[in-house]
Short mmCIF file of C-alpha atoms and ligand atoms in Angstrom, two decimals:
data_model
loop_
_atom_site.label_atom_id
_atom_site.label_comp_id
_atom_site.label_asym_id
_atom_site.label_seq_id
_atom_site.Cartn_x
_atom_site.Cartn_y
_atom_site.Cartn_z
CA MET Z 1 104.14 113.10 98.57
CA ASN Z 2 105.72 112.41 101.77
CA LYS Z 3 105.01 109.85 104.72
CA ALA Z 4 101.87 111.78 106.08
CA ASP Z 5 100.32 112.21 102.49
CA TRP Z 6 100.74 108.10 101.71
CA HIS Z 7 99.36 107.21 104.93
CA ALA Z 8 96.27 109.72 104.83
CA ARG Z 9 95.86 108.24 100.94
CA ALA Z 10 95.93 104.67 102.01
CA ALA Z 11 93.26 105.74 104.63
CA LYS Z 12 91.14 106.97 101.92
CA LEU Z 13 91.13 104.43 99.60
CA LYS Z 14 88.38 101.90 98.58
CA ILE Z 15 89.53 98.62 96.92
CA ASP Z 16 87.70 96.91 94.85
CA GLY Z 17 87.86 92.95 95.33
CA ARG Z 18 86.12 90.97 92.93
CA ALA Z 19 87.10 89.60 89.83
CA VAL Z 20 87.02 90.32 86.51
CA ILE Z 21 85.41 88.07 84.40
CA ASN Z 22 83.66 88.55 80.84
CA GLY Z 23 84.43 92.34 80.93
CA GLN Z 24 81.90 93.00 84.31
CA ARG Z 25 83.75 93.33 87.80
CA VAL Z 26 81.42 89.93 89.59
CA ASP Z 27 81.30 87.97 92.69
CA ALA Z 28 82.69 84.62 92.89
CA ALA Z 29 79.91 82.37 91.93
CA ASP Z 30 79.18 80.78 95.81
CA LYS Z 31 80.15 84.65 96.69
CA GLY Z 32 83.23 83.71 98.55
CA THR Z 33 85.56 86.12 100.11
CA PHE Z 34 89.56 85.82 101.14
CA GLU Z 35 90.52 88.60 103.34
CA CYS Z 36 93.16 90.62 102.11
CA LEU Z 37 95.70 91.66 104.20
CA SER Z 38 98.10 94.02 104.85
CA PRO Z 39 102.12 92.74 106.17
CA VAL Z 40 102.69 96.96 106.61
CA ASP Z 41 100.72 96.17 109.41
CA GLY Z 42 98.32 93.06 109.78
CA ARG Z 43 95.49 95.26 108.51
CA LYS Z 44 92.22 93.93 107.05
CA LEU Z 45 92.52 95.86 103.14
CA ALA Z 46 89.70 93.90 101.15
CA ASP Z 47 88.20 90.73 100.99
CA VAL Z 48 88.32 89.51 97.49
CA ALA Z 49 86.23 87.30 95.43
CA ARG Z 50 88.10 83.92 95.96
CA CYS Z 51 87.50 82.08 92.95
CA GLN Z 52 86.95 77.92 92.21
CA ASN Z 53 85.76 76.21 89.81
CA ALA Z 54 82.31 77.72 88.68
CA ASP Z 55 84.54 80.93 88.55
CA ILE Z 56 87.53 79.26 86.11
CA ASP Z 57 84.86 77.67 83.65
CA ARG Z 58 82.86 80.82 83.49
CA ALA Z 59 86.48 82.63 83.03
CA VAL Z 60 87.44 80.05 80.34
CA SER Z 61 83.76 80.52 78.29
CA SER Z 62 84.54 83.84 77.99
CA ALA Z 63 88.09 83.74 77.05
CA ARG Z 64 87.35 81.35 74.82
CA ALA Z 65 83.98 83.12 73.14
CA ALA Z 66 86.01 86.47 72.58
CA PHE Z 67 89.24 84.15 70.74
CA GLU Z 68 86.43 82.75 68.74
CA ASP Z 69 85.17 85.72 67.48
CA ARG Z 70 88.47 87.52 66.71
CA ARG Z 71 87.54 90.53 68.85
CA TRP Z 72 90.71 91.11 69.71
CA ALA Z 73 92.86 88.28 67.42
CA GLY Z 74 90.94 89.66 64.69
CA LEU Z 75 92.51 93.41 64.83
CA SER Z 76 95.54 94.58 62.66
CA PRO Z 77 98.58 93.98 65.15
CA GLY Z 78 98.28 98.00 64.56
CA ASP Z 79 95.55 98.53 66.20
CA ARG Z 80 96.08 96.60 69.03
CA LYS Z 81 99.22 98.33 69.83
CA ARG Z 82 97.66 101.05 69.87
CA THR Z 83 95.60 100.07 72.52
CA LEU Z 84 98.45 98.34 74.68
CA ILE Z 85 99.81 101.66 74.05
CA ARG Z 86 97.04 103.40 76.08
CA PHE Z 87 96.86 100.77 78.52
CA ALA Z 88 100.36 101.47 79.38
CA ASP Z 89 99.46 105.27 79.39
CA LEU Z 90 97.07 104.31 81.54
CA LEU Z 91 99.05 102.96 83.87
CA ILE Z 92 100.80 105.72 84.21
CA ALA Z 93 97.84 107.69 84.62
CA ASN Z 94 96.95 106.05 87.72
CA LYS Z 95 100.54 105.59 89.03
CA GLU Z 96 100.09 106.65 92.81
CA GLU Z 97 97.35 104.45 93.07
CA LEU Z 98 98.71 101.57 91.74
CA ALA Z 99 101.82 102.14 94.10
CA LEU Z 100 99.88 102.19 96.84
CA LEU Z 101 97.82 99.52 96.45
CA GLU Z 102 101.12 97.13 95.36
CA THR Z 103 103.15 98.59 98.57
CA LEU Z 104 100.18 98.40 101.29
CA ASP Z 105 99.26 94.49 100.18
CA MET Z 106 102.67 93.19 99.50
CA GLY Z 107 105.21 95.52 101.88
CA LYS Z 108 107.50 96.83 99.47
CA PRO Z 109 108.79 100.25 99.56
CA ILE Z 110 106.92 102.42 98.06
CA SER Z 111 109.83 104.45 97.02
CA ALA Z 112 109.76 101.10 94.32
CA SER Z 113 106.65 100.89 93.48
CA MET Z 114 106.53 104.74 92.39
CA ASN Z 115 109.51 104.56 90.24
CA THR Z 116 110.29 100.93 89.52
CA ASP Z 117 107.16 98.64 89.87
CA VAL Z 118 104.48 100.88 88.16
CA PRO Z 119 106.91 102.31 85.42
CA ALA Z 120 108.09 98.60 84.88
CA ALA Z 121 104.79 97.47 83.92
CA ALA Z 122 104.24 100.36 81.98
CA ASN Z 123 106.60 100.25 80.04
CA THR Z 124 106.51 96.23 79.38
CA LEU Z 125 103.13 96.89 77.71
CA ARG Z 126 104.31 99.37 75.78
CA TRP Z 127 107.64 98.43 74.19
CA PHE Z 128 104.86 94.69 73.36
CA GLY Z 129 102.74 96.92 72.17
CA GLU Z 130 105.15 99.30 69.87
CA ALA Z 131 106.97 96.29 68.54
CA ILE Z 132 103.81 93.65 67.38
CA ASP Z 133 103.89 95.94 63.63
CA LYS Z 134 107.25 95.42 63.50
CA VAL Z 135 107.30 91.33 62.83
CA TYR Z 136 107.24 89.31 59.71
CA ASP Z 137 106.25 86.36 58.77
CA GLU Z 138 108.68 83.87 56.65
CA ILE Z 139 109.02 82.31 53.02
CA ALA Z 140 110.83 79.19 53.36
CA PRO Z 141 113.46 78.81 50.76
CA THR Z 142 111.80 75.14 48.83
CA ASN Z 143 112.03 75.38 45.11
CA ASP Z 144 110.46 77.69 41.92
CA LYS Z 145 107.51 74.95 41.70
CA THR Z 146 106.04 75.82 45.65
CA LEU Z 147 105.59 78.84 47.69
CA ALA Z 148 105.87 77.74 52.27
CA LEU Z 149 104.76 80.35 54.23
CA ILE Z 150 105.51 80.09 57.62
CA THR Z 151 103.33 82.06 60.09
CA ARG Z 152 102.88 83.24 63.70
CA GLU Z 153 99.21 82.51 65.14
CA PRO Z 154 98.08 83.43 68.54
CA ILE Z 155 97.70 79.99 70.41
CA GLY Z 156 93.72 80.92 71.53
CA VAL Z 157 93.54 81.28 75.28
CA VAL Z 158 96.22 81.87 77.85
CA ALA Z 159 96.27 81.31 81.22
CA ALA Z 160 98.63 83.47 83.46
CA ILE Z 161 99.38 82.80 86.90
CA VAL Z 162 101.71 84.47 88.77
CA PRO Z 163 103.10 84.65 92.33
CA TRP Z 164 102.82 88.03 94.78
CA ASN Z 165 106.97 89.02 94.72
CA TYR Z 166 105.82 91.60 91.90
CA PRO Z 167 102.79 91.82 91.29
CA LEU Z 168 102.01 94.34 88.65
CA LEU Z 169 105.50 93.27 86.86
CA MET Z 170 105.33 89.36 86.78
CA ALA Z 171 100.98 90.40 85.53
CA SER Z 172 102.54 92.87 82.25
CA TRP Z 173 105.54 90.09 81.65
CA LYS Z 174 102.69 87.22 80.66
CA ILE Z 175 100.09 89.45 79.61
CA ALA Z 176 101.41 92.02 77.12
CA PRO Z 177 102.79 89.31 74.86
CA ALA Z 178 100.09 87.04 75.20
CA LEU Z 179 97.64 90.08 74.61
CA VAL Z 180 99.69 92.01 71.57
CA THR Z 181 100.10 88.49 69.81
CA GLY Z 182 95.89 88.13 69.86
CA ASN Z 183 95.31 85.48 72.98
CA SER Z 184 92.76 86.07 75.38
CA VAL Z 185 94.42 86.48 78.57
CA ILE Z 186 93.32 84.34 82.20
CA LEU Z 187 95.53 86.32 84.83
CA LYS Z 188 95.50 84.17 88.30
CA PRO Z 189 97.24 86.68 90.38
CA SER Z 190 98.59 85.37 93.86
CA GLU Z 191 96.12 85.55 97.32
CA LYS Z 192 98.44 87.38 98.68
CA SER Z 193 98.19 90.23 96.82
CA PRO Z 194 95.54 90.28 94.15
CA LEU Z 195 95.09 93.96 94.21
CA THR Z 196 96.95 95.46 91.36
CA ALA Z 197 96.25 92.74 89.17
CA LEU Z 198 92.42 93.38 89.23
CA ARG Z 199 92.87 96.82 88.73
CA LEU Z 200 94.76 95.98 85.50
CA GLY Z 201 91.51 93.96 84.73
CA ASP Z 202 89.58 97.37 84.97
CA LEU Z 203 92.06 99.44 82.90
CA ALA Z 204 92.62 97.37 80.43
CA LEU Z 205 88.92 97.90 79.68
CA GLU Z 206 89.43 101.44 79.63
CA ALA Z 207 91.86 101.40 77.57
CA GLY Z 208 89.83 99.34 74.76
CA ILE Z 209 90.61 95.86 74.94
CA PRO Z 210 87.38 94.44 74.70
CA ALA Z 211 85.44 91.91 77.30
CA GLY Z 212 86.54 88.05 77.64
CA VAL Z 213 89.91 88.59 76.50
CA LEU Z 214 91.86 89.80 79.91
CA ASN Z 215 89.91 88.19 82.57
CA ILE Z 216 91.13 88.90 86.07
CA VAL Z 217 90.31 85.46 88.84
CA PRO Z 218 91.88 85.90 92.19
CA GLY Z 219 91.88 83.02 94.43
CA PHE Z 220 93.75 80.42 95.85
CA GLY Z 221 96.15 78.28 94.08
CA PRO Z 222 94.45 74.99 94.28
CA GLU Z 223 91.55 76.03 93.96
CA ALA Z 224 91.60 78.80 91.37
CA GLY Z 225 95.47 77.41 90.09
CA SER Z 226 94.76 74.19 89.72
CA PRO Z 227 91.26 74.26 87.51
CA LEU Z 228 93.43 76.17 85.01
CA ALA Z 229 96.46 73.87 84.45
CA LEU Z 230 93.34 71.19 84.52
CA HIS Z 231 91.43 72.53 82.07
CA MET Z 232 91.03 71.11 78.91
CA ASP Z 233 89.85 74.33 77.22
CA VAL Z 234 93.05 76.07 78.08
CA ASP Z 235 95.77 76.11 75.82
CA CYS Z 236 99.04 77.52 77.05
CA ILE Z 237 99.91 77.97 80.74
CA ALA Z 238 101.95 80.62 81.37
CA PHE Z 239 102.85 80.35 84.96
CA THR Z 240 106.04 81.88 87.17
CA GLY Z 241 106.57 80.65 91.16
CA SER Z 242 107.40 78.15 93.28
CA THR Z 243 109.77 75.13 90.96
CA GLY Z 244 108.07 73.15 93.76
CA VAL Z 245 104.21 74.42 92.10
CA GLY Z 246 106.14 74.65 88.93
CA LYS Z 247 106.18 70.98 88.83
CA LYS Z 248 102.74 70.44 89.14
CA ILE Z 249 101.68 72.44 86.68
CA GLN Z 250 103.86 70.54 84.23
CA VAL Z 251 102.11 67.17 85.65
CA MET Z 252 98.65 69.10 85.33
CA ALA Z 253 98.89 69.71 82.17
CA GLY Z 254 99.94 66.55 81.05
CA GLN Z 255 97.15 64.98 83.21
CA SER Z 256 94.48 67.23 80.58
CA ASN Z 257 95.34 68.40 77.37
CA LEU Z 258 99.12 68.75 77.29
CA LYS Z 259 98.70 72.66 77.00
CA ARG Z 260 101.97 74.50 76.34
CA ALA Z 261 103.11 74.90 80.41
CA TRP Z 262 106.52 77.90 80.93
CA CYS Z 263 107.51 77.69 84.27
CA GLU Z 264 109.39 80.73 84.99
CA LEU Z 265 110.86 79.47 88.63
CA GLY Z 266 112.99 79.76 91.21
CA GLY Z 267 116.62 80.51 92.01
CA LYS Z 268 119.61 80.19 94.58
CA SER Z 269 121.86 83.06 92.73
CA PRO Z 270 126.06 82.72 93.42
CA ASN Z 271 128.19 86.00 92.99
CA ILE Z 272 131.35 85.69 92.39
CA VAL Z 273 134.06 87.96 93.84
CA PHE Z 274 137.23 87.85 92.65
CA ALA Z 275 140.82 89.00 94.17
CA ASP Z 276 141.07 91.52 90.76
CA CYS Z 277 137.30 93.00 91.69
CA PRO Z 278 137.69 96.18 89.79
CA ASP Z 279 135.68 98.27 92.48
CA LEU Z 280 135.74 96.92 95.53
CA ASP Z 281 132.80 98.98 96.85
CA SER Z 282 130.99 98.89 94.12
CA ALA Z 283 130.58 94.98 94.19
CA VAL Z 284 130.04 95.39 98.05
CA GLU Z 285 126.88 97.64 96.97
CA ALA Z 286 125.60 95.18 94.55
CA ALA Z 287 125.83 92.51 96.42
CA GLY Z 288 124.41 93.68 99.66
CA GLY Z 289 121.42 95.95 97.17
CA SER Z 290 120.49 93.07 94.96
CA ILE Z 291 119.99 90.74 97.68
CA PHE Z 292 118.13 93.09 100.13
CA TYR Z 293 116.01 94.99 97.35
CA ASN Z 294 112.61 93.67 97.70
CA GLN Z 295 113.07 92.16 100.93
CA GLY Z 296 114.76 89.85 99.32
CA GLU Z 297 111.80 88.32 97.40
CA SER Z 298 113.55 88.44 94.24
CA CYS Z 299 114.16 84.93 92.04
CA ASN Z 300 116.97 86.61 91.00
CA ALA Z 301 118.75 87.64 94.34
CA PRO Z 302 122.39 86.95 94.34
CA SER Z 303 121.85 84.76 97.60
CA ARG Z 304 125.38 82.61 97.41
CA LEU Z 305 128.35 85.53 98.45
CA LEU Z 306 131.05 83.62 96.68
CA VAL Z 307 134.81 85.60 97.80
CA GLU Z 308 138.30 84.87 96.70
CA ARG Z 309 139.50 84.11 100.39
CA SER Z 310 142.89 86.67 100.17
CA ILE Z 311 140.08 90.02 100.24
CA ARG Z 312 136.88 87.63 102.51
CA ASP Z 313 138.09 90.09 105.23
CA GLU Z 314 137.50 93.59 104.21
CA PHE Z 315 134.51 92.18 101.84
CA VAL Z 316 132.69 90.83 105.00
CA LYS Z 317 133.84 94.46 106.76
CA LYS Z 318 132.77 96.36 104.42
CA LEU Z 319 129.69 94.89 103.48
CA LYS Z 320 128.59 94.81 107.73
CA GLN Z 321 128.71 98.74 107.04
CA TYR Z 322 126.90 98.65 104.04
CA ALA Z 323 123.96 96.24 105.31
CA PRO Z 324 122.07 98.38 107.93
CA ARG Z 325 120.98 101.20 105.24
CA HIS Z 326 118.54 98.65 104.64
CA ASN Z 327 116.87 98.98 108.16
CA PRO Z 328 113.51 98.27 107.59
CA GLY Z 329 111.32 101.15 107.39
CA ASP Z 330 107.62 102.00 107.58
CA PRO Z 331 106.91 100.64 103.52
CA LEU Z 332 105.07 104.18 102.91
CA ASP Z 333 107.79 106.33 103.58
CA PRO Z 334 109.60 107.65 101.09
CA GLU Z 335 113.25 107.15 102.26
CA THR Z 336 112.60 103.59 103.39
CA LYS Z 337 114.46 100.90 101.50
CA MET Z 338 112.91 97.87 102.60
CA GLY Z 339 109.86 97.13 103.58
CA ALA Z 340 108.14 93.91 104.82
CA LEU Z 341 108.08 90.23 104.72
CA VAL Z 342 104.84 89.45 102.41
CA ASP Z 343 103.18 87.83 105.30
CA GLN Z 344 103.68 86.34 108.90
CA GLY Z 345 104.18 82.85 107.14
CA GLN Z 346 107.44 84.63 104.67
CA MET Z 347 108.55 85.91 108.40
CA ASP Z 348 108.39 82.78 109.67
CA THR Z 349 109.85 80.39 106.82
CA VAL Z 350 112.63 83.17 106.87
CA LEU Z 351 113.38 83.31 110.84
CA LYS Z 352 113.26 79.67 110.09
CA TYR Z 353 116.56 79.11 107.96
CA ILE Z 354 117.63 81.96 109.87
CA GLU Z 355 117.99 79.50 113.09
CA SER Z 356 119.22 76.70 110.61
CA GLY Z 357 122.07 78.91 109.73
CA LYS Z 358 123.09 79.32 113.20
CA SER Z 359 122.73 75.74 114.38
CA GLN Z 360 124.72 74.38 110.61
CA GLY Z 361 127.92 76.44 112.36
CA ALA Z 362 127.49 79.50 110.06
CA THR Z 363 128.72 82.15 111.88
CA LEU Z 364 125.87 85.02 111.84
CA CYS Z 365 127.43 88.85 111.22
CA CYS Z 366 124.81 91.01 111.17
CA GLY Z 367 120.87 91.32 111.28
CA GLY Z 368 119.26 87.47 112.09
CA GLU Z 369 115.71 88.50 113.84
CA ARG Z 370 112.36 89.87 113.66
CA VAL Z 371 111.87 94.06 113.74
CA ARG Z 372 109.75 96.34 113.64
CA ALA Z 373 107.12 93.68 115.84
CA GLU Z 374 105.41 96.81 117.72
CA SER Z 375 103.87 98.22 114.04
CA GLY Z 376 101.98 94.63 113.41
CA GLY Z 377 103.90 93.98 110.45
CA TYR Z 378 106.20 91.69 109.22
CA PHE Z 379 109.91 92.88 109.09
CA VAL Z 380 113.58 90.89 109.02
CA ALA Z 381 116.13 93.21 109.46
CA PRO Z 382 119.63 92.62 106.83
CA THR Z 383 120.53 89.15 107.43
CA ILE Z 384 124.60 87.80 106.30
CA PHE Z 385 126.31 84.35 107.37
CA ASP Z 386 130.08 84.28 106.69
CA GLY Z 387 131.17 81.08 107.18
CA VAL Z 388 129.12 79.26 105.41
CA THR Z 389 129.21 76.23 103.02
CA ASN Z 390 127.18 75.18 100.00
CA GLU Z 391 125.74 72.19 101.68
CA MET Z 392 123.85 73.56 104.06
CA LYS Z 393 120.20 74.80 104.19
CA ILE Z 394 120.83 78.83 103.42
CA ALA Z 395 123.22 78.13 100.99
CA SER Z 396 121.19 75.24 98.94
CA GLU Z 397 117.79 75.96 99.85
CA GLU Z 398 115.52 79.42 98.05
CA ILE Z 399 115.08 81.49 101.44
CA PHE Z 400 112.98 84.39 99.82
CA GLY Z 401 114.22 86.66 102.12
CA PRO Z 402 116.79 89.32 103.39
CA VAL Z 403 119.76 86.64 104.13
CA LEU Z 404 122.96 86.67 102.51
CA SER Z 405 125.37 83.41 102.29
CA ILE Z 406 129.26 84.23 102.35
CA ILE Z 407 131.12 81.32 100.19
CA THR Z 408 134.80 81.59 100.74
CA PHE Z 409 136.97 79.90 97.50
CA ASP Z 410 140.21 79.40 96.61
CA THR Z 411 140.42 79.05 93.06
CA GLN Z 412 138.61 79.91 89.79
CA GLU Z 413 138.13 76.19 89.27
CA GLU Z 414 136.20 75.73 92.85
CA ALA Z 415 134.03 78.99 92.37
CA ILE Z 416 132.80 77.49 89.49
CA ARG Z 417 131.78 74.69 90.46
CA ILE Z 418 130.74 75.68 93.90
CA ALA Z 419 128.32 78.38 91.71
CA ASN Z 420 126.29 75.53 89.17
CA ASP Z 421 126.23 72.70 92.53
CA THR Z 422 122.36 73.98 92.46
CA ASN Z 423 118.84 72.60 91.54
CA TYR Z 424 118.49 76.12 90.48
CA GLY Z 425 120.01 78.18 87.13
CA LEU Z 426 118.42 81.87 86.91
CA ALA Z 427 121.06 84.61 87.20
CA ALA Z 428 124.93 84.55 88.28
CA ALA Z 429 127.97 87.70 88.66
CA VAL Z 430 131.24 87.67 88.18
CA TRP Z 431 133.57 90.60 89.51
CA THR Z 432 137.17 90.84 87.92
CA ARG Z 433 138.82 93.07 85.18
CA ASP Z 434 140.68 90.41 83.73
CA ILE Z 435 137.92 89.77 80.66
CA SER Z 436 139.52 85.95 79.39
CA LYS Z 437 138.29 85.08 82.46
CA ALA Z 438 134.79 86.76 82.61
CA HIS Z 439 134.05 85.80 79.42
CA LEU Z 440 135.73 82.06 80.92
CA VAL Z 441 133.71 82.30 84.25
CA ALA Z 442 130.54 83.68 82.24
CA ARG Z 443 130.37 80.87 80.24
CA ALA Z 444 130.94 78.45 82.57
CA LEU Z 445 128.21 79.04 84.69
CA ARG Z 446 124.96 77.50 84.05
CA ALA Z 447 122.54 80.37 84.23
CA GLY Z 448 119.82 82.58 82.19
CA THR Z 449 121.11 85.50 82.50
CA VAL Z 450 125.30 86.28 83.78
CA HIS Z 451 126.18 89.83 84.85
CA VAL Z 452 130.33 90.62 84.39
CA ASN Z 453 131.13 93.75 87.25
CA SER Z 454 127.16 94.03 88.02
CA TYR Z 455 124.36 92.19 89.48
CA ASP Z 456 120.98 93.55 88.44
CA GLU Z 457 121.50 94.97 85.14
CA ASP Z 458 118.44 95.27 83.69
CA ASP Z 459 116.20 96.15 80.42
CA ILE Z 460 112.68 94.25 78.84
CA THR Z 461 115.03 94.29 75.78
CA VAL Z 462 116.59 91.04 76.65
CA PRO Z 463 114.79 87.77 77.98
CA PHE Z 464 114.40 86.68 81.69
CA GLY Z 465 114.35 82.99 82.70
CA GLY Z 466 116.57 80.30 83.47
CA TYR Z 467 118.47 76.30 83.66
CA LYS Z 468 117.19 73.34 85.61
CA GLN Z 469 114.52 73.66 88.38
CA SER Z 470 115.12 77.63 87.26
CA GLY Z 471 112.74 76.74 84.76
CA ASN Z 472 112.08 77.24 80.62
CA GLY Z 473 110.94 79.67 78.18
CA ARG Z 474 111.62 83.06 78.81
CA ASP Z 475 109.89 86.26 79.59
CA LYS Z 476 110.46 89.79 77.79
CA SER Z 477 112.50 90.49 74.93
CA MET Z 478 111.04 89.09 71.23
CA HIS Z 479 111.96 85.64 72.55
CA ALA Z 480 108.44 85.96 74.40
CA LEU Z 481 106.51 85.93 71.22
CA GLU Z 482 107.32 82.49 71.05
CA LYS Z 483 105.61 81.29 74.02
CA TYR Z 484 102.50 82.70 72.73
CA THR Z 485 101.55 81.74 69.54
CA GLU Z 486 101.57 78.69 66.86
CA LEU Z 487 104.00 78.22 64.01
CA LYS Z 488 102.03 77.24 61.18
CA THR Z 489 103.50 76.40 57.73
CA THR Z 490 101.24 76.83 54.12
CA TRP Z 491 101.97 74.79 51.30
CA ILE Z 492 101.12 76.37 48.29
CA LYS Z 493 101.50 74.42 44.75
CA LEU Z 494 102.25 76.80 42.41
CA ALA Z 495 100.64 75.45 38.72
P1 NAD I 1 103.96 79.80 94.44
O1 NAD I 1 104.34 78.84 93.66
O2 NAD I 1 103.31 79.70 95.81
O3 NAD I 1 102.80 80.40 93.72
C1 NAD I 1 102.60 80.80 92.59
C2 NAD I 1 101.68 81.13 91.60
O4 NAD I 1 100.85 79.79 92.28
C3 NAD I 1 100.05 82.00 92.95
O5 NAD I 1 99.43 82.34 91.83
C4 NAD I 1 99.94 80.69 93.77
O6 NAD I 1 98.68 81.15 94.07
C5 NAD I 1 99.83 79.73 92.62
N1 NAD I 1 99.89 78.22 93.44
C6 NAD I 1 99.82 77.53 94.12
N2 NAD I 1 99.60 76.33 94.40
C7 NAD I 1 99.56 76.24 92.79
C8 NAD I 1 98.80 74.76 92.83
N3 NAD I 1 98.45 73.65 92.74
N4 NAD I 1 98.26 74.82 91.32
C9 NAD I 1 97.83 75.73 90.17
N5 NAD I 1 98.69 77.12 90.98
C10 NAD I 1 99.13 77.10 92.58
O7 NAD I 1 105.30 80.68 94.57
P2 NAD I 1 105.22 82.20 95.20
O8 NAD I 1 105.33 81.53 97.23
O9 NAD I 1 104.05 82.64 94.99
O10 NAD I 1 106.19 82.91 94.53
C11 NAD I 1 107.34 82.81 95.18
C12 NAD I 1 108.83 82.18 93.85
O11 NAD I 1 108.88 82.45 92.52
C13 NAD I 1 110.17 82.04 94.18
O12 NAD I 1 110.63 80.50 94.00
C14 NAD I 1 110.06 83.03 92.97
O13 NAD I 1 111.96 82.32 93.12
C15 NAD I 1 109.91 82.77 92.24
N6 NAD I 1 109.99 83.77 91.24
C16 NAD I 1 110.23 83.65 90.05
C17 NAD I 1 110.50 84.33 89.03
C18 NAD I 1 111.32 83.80 87.24
O14 NAD I 1 110.87 85.12 86.71
N7 NAD I 1 112.05 83.11 87.14
C19 NAD I 1 110.23 85.70 88.88
C20 NAD I 1 109.52 85.64 90.58
C21 NAD I 1 109.93 84.98 91.02
#
C-alpha cells in the first residue's frame, strides 16, 4: 500500500473505544470517556472509556472468577498453546488494521508498525504458546523415603500496566507469558495509545481465550493504574514505564497486599566506540539508527555516545551526514523513517531538554527544533549534541526523544566509569576489534544487555530488562515465565 492507500484506509477506520471486561465491550461504569488524539495531525481518533475504581473492581472480579473456576488455568498446556497460536495468527490476519491504529495513535512510521511492531507482538504470543508444553517440573534429589515435587503454578490475577512507546509489543511481552502459564490478566494500556490494546481484547476472545481471562481497562495512571497497584485481589503487577512511576508501583504493592511488583523502567544507555572499532560506518549507522528509531522513544536507545578522542572528529562528521536520513515525514508514508512524538507534552519535554543542552554549553551539531508544524503533528528533527559532559542534564536524564549526546573519552577506564555513572542500567554497547577488550568492557558494564560491535540485536529468546533503576525482573525468553508463576514444593512420605 502507498501513502494515499493508507490515508484512504485511515479515513474509513471505525474505532471502538470501549473497555473489554468479562468478555464484553463495555462503557466505563460512569460512562466517562477521554479523547484519544493522533500525534500525526492532532485530530481526534476516538472517545475511549475512562476506567476508574468501579471498572477496575469489575475487571478484577471477572479475572478472579475466571481464575477460580479454572476455565483457563485448568486447560492443559497443549490447549493453551493452541489458543495462543490462534491468537498470534489473528494478529497477523489483522496486521494492516493493527499497524494503522498503532501509527495513528502513537505516531511511529507505518513501515515500523507493519514490519516490526505487529509481527513481533504476534511472534511473542506464538513463541510463548509453542514453549509452554515443553516445560517440565522437577523432583528434588532428597532421599529414598520421600518424594519432593517442585512444581510451578500460575500466580492468579496479573495486572499489566504498559507505556505508550511500543503499545502492542509491550502488551504482548506481559500478556503472553502471563496467559500461557494459566493466569487471568487485566491490561491497562497507556492513556496516550490505548487503541491496539483494545483490539487485542477482541482478538483474544475470537481466538478462544475465555471471557474474563483477558480484560482491557483503558484510563489514566492515577485513576486506573493506581487502583490496580493498590488492589487487594491482584496477585502480581507487571509494570513497564518510567522509573518515577515504577517507584510508586513498588510502594503501592507494599501498602496493599505485598503483590509481586515487576518493573521494567527507563534507561540512559551508553554506546562506547573505541578507536579500533572494526567498521566506523556500521558504528555510525547503529549509533544514529538506534537513537532515532521510534523517534528516540525507546527505553534502550543509546542516548549517550562515548567516542574515543582520536576518532571523534571523523565520527561526528559522518554522523552529521547520516542524521538527515531520519528527517521526520508523514507517518503514513511507507518511505518515512521517523514519525511524530506521541503528543504535544512529549514534544515540549524534548524541546526543553534541547534548550538545556544549549544553555549548559553543549554544541548543537544538527536538528534541535520542531519541524512539520504545518501538519498539526508533533515532529522534532534528529538532534545531535557534541561536547557533552556526563553531568549535563541531556546526559544524565532520560529524554525519550531523538536527541543524541556525544561524550569524548581518552582511556578504557574512563569510558567504563562514564558509562556506569548513571542511575540506569538497561543496555550498552562496545565497539572494538580487540576481543579481550570487548569482553572486559562488557563484563564491567552494569547493564542488562551489552552489544559488541552492534546495537539493537533482538530476539524473543533472550531476556530483556535492567540493572539499577532500570528495574527488576526480565521480559521475554523462558526467564519471563518465572515472573508469573509460584513455586510449590509437595513432600510425599514414602511409607
Ligand atoms: P509512565 O511511567 O508515565 O506510564 C507508564 C504506564 O503507567 C501508563 O500506562 C500510565 O498510565 C501508568 N501510570 C502512570 N502513573 C501511574 C500511577 N500513579 N499509578 C499507576 N499507573 C500509572 O511511562 P510512559 O511515559 O508511558 O513510558 C515511557 C517510559 O517507559 C520511559 O521511561 C521508558 O524508558 C520506559 N520503558 C521501559 C521499557 C523497559 O522494558 N524497560 C520499555 C518501554 C518503555
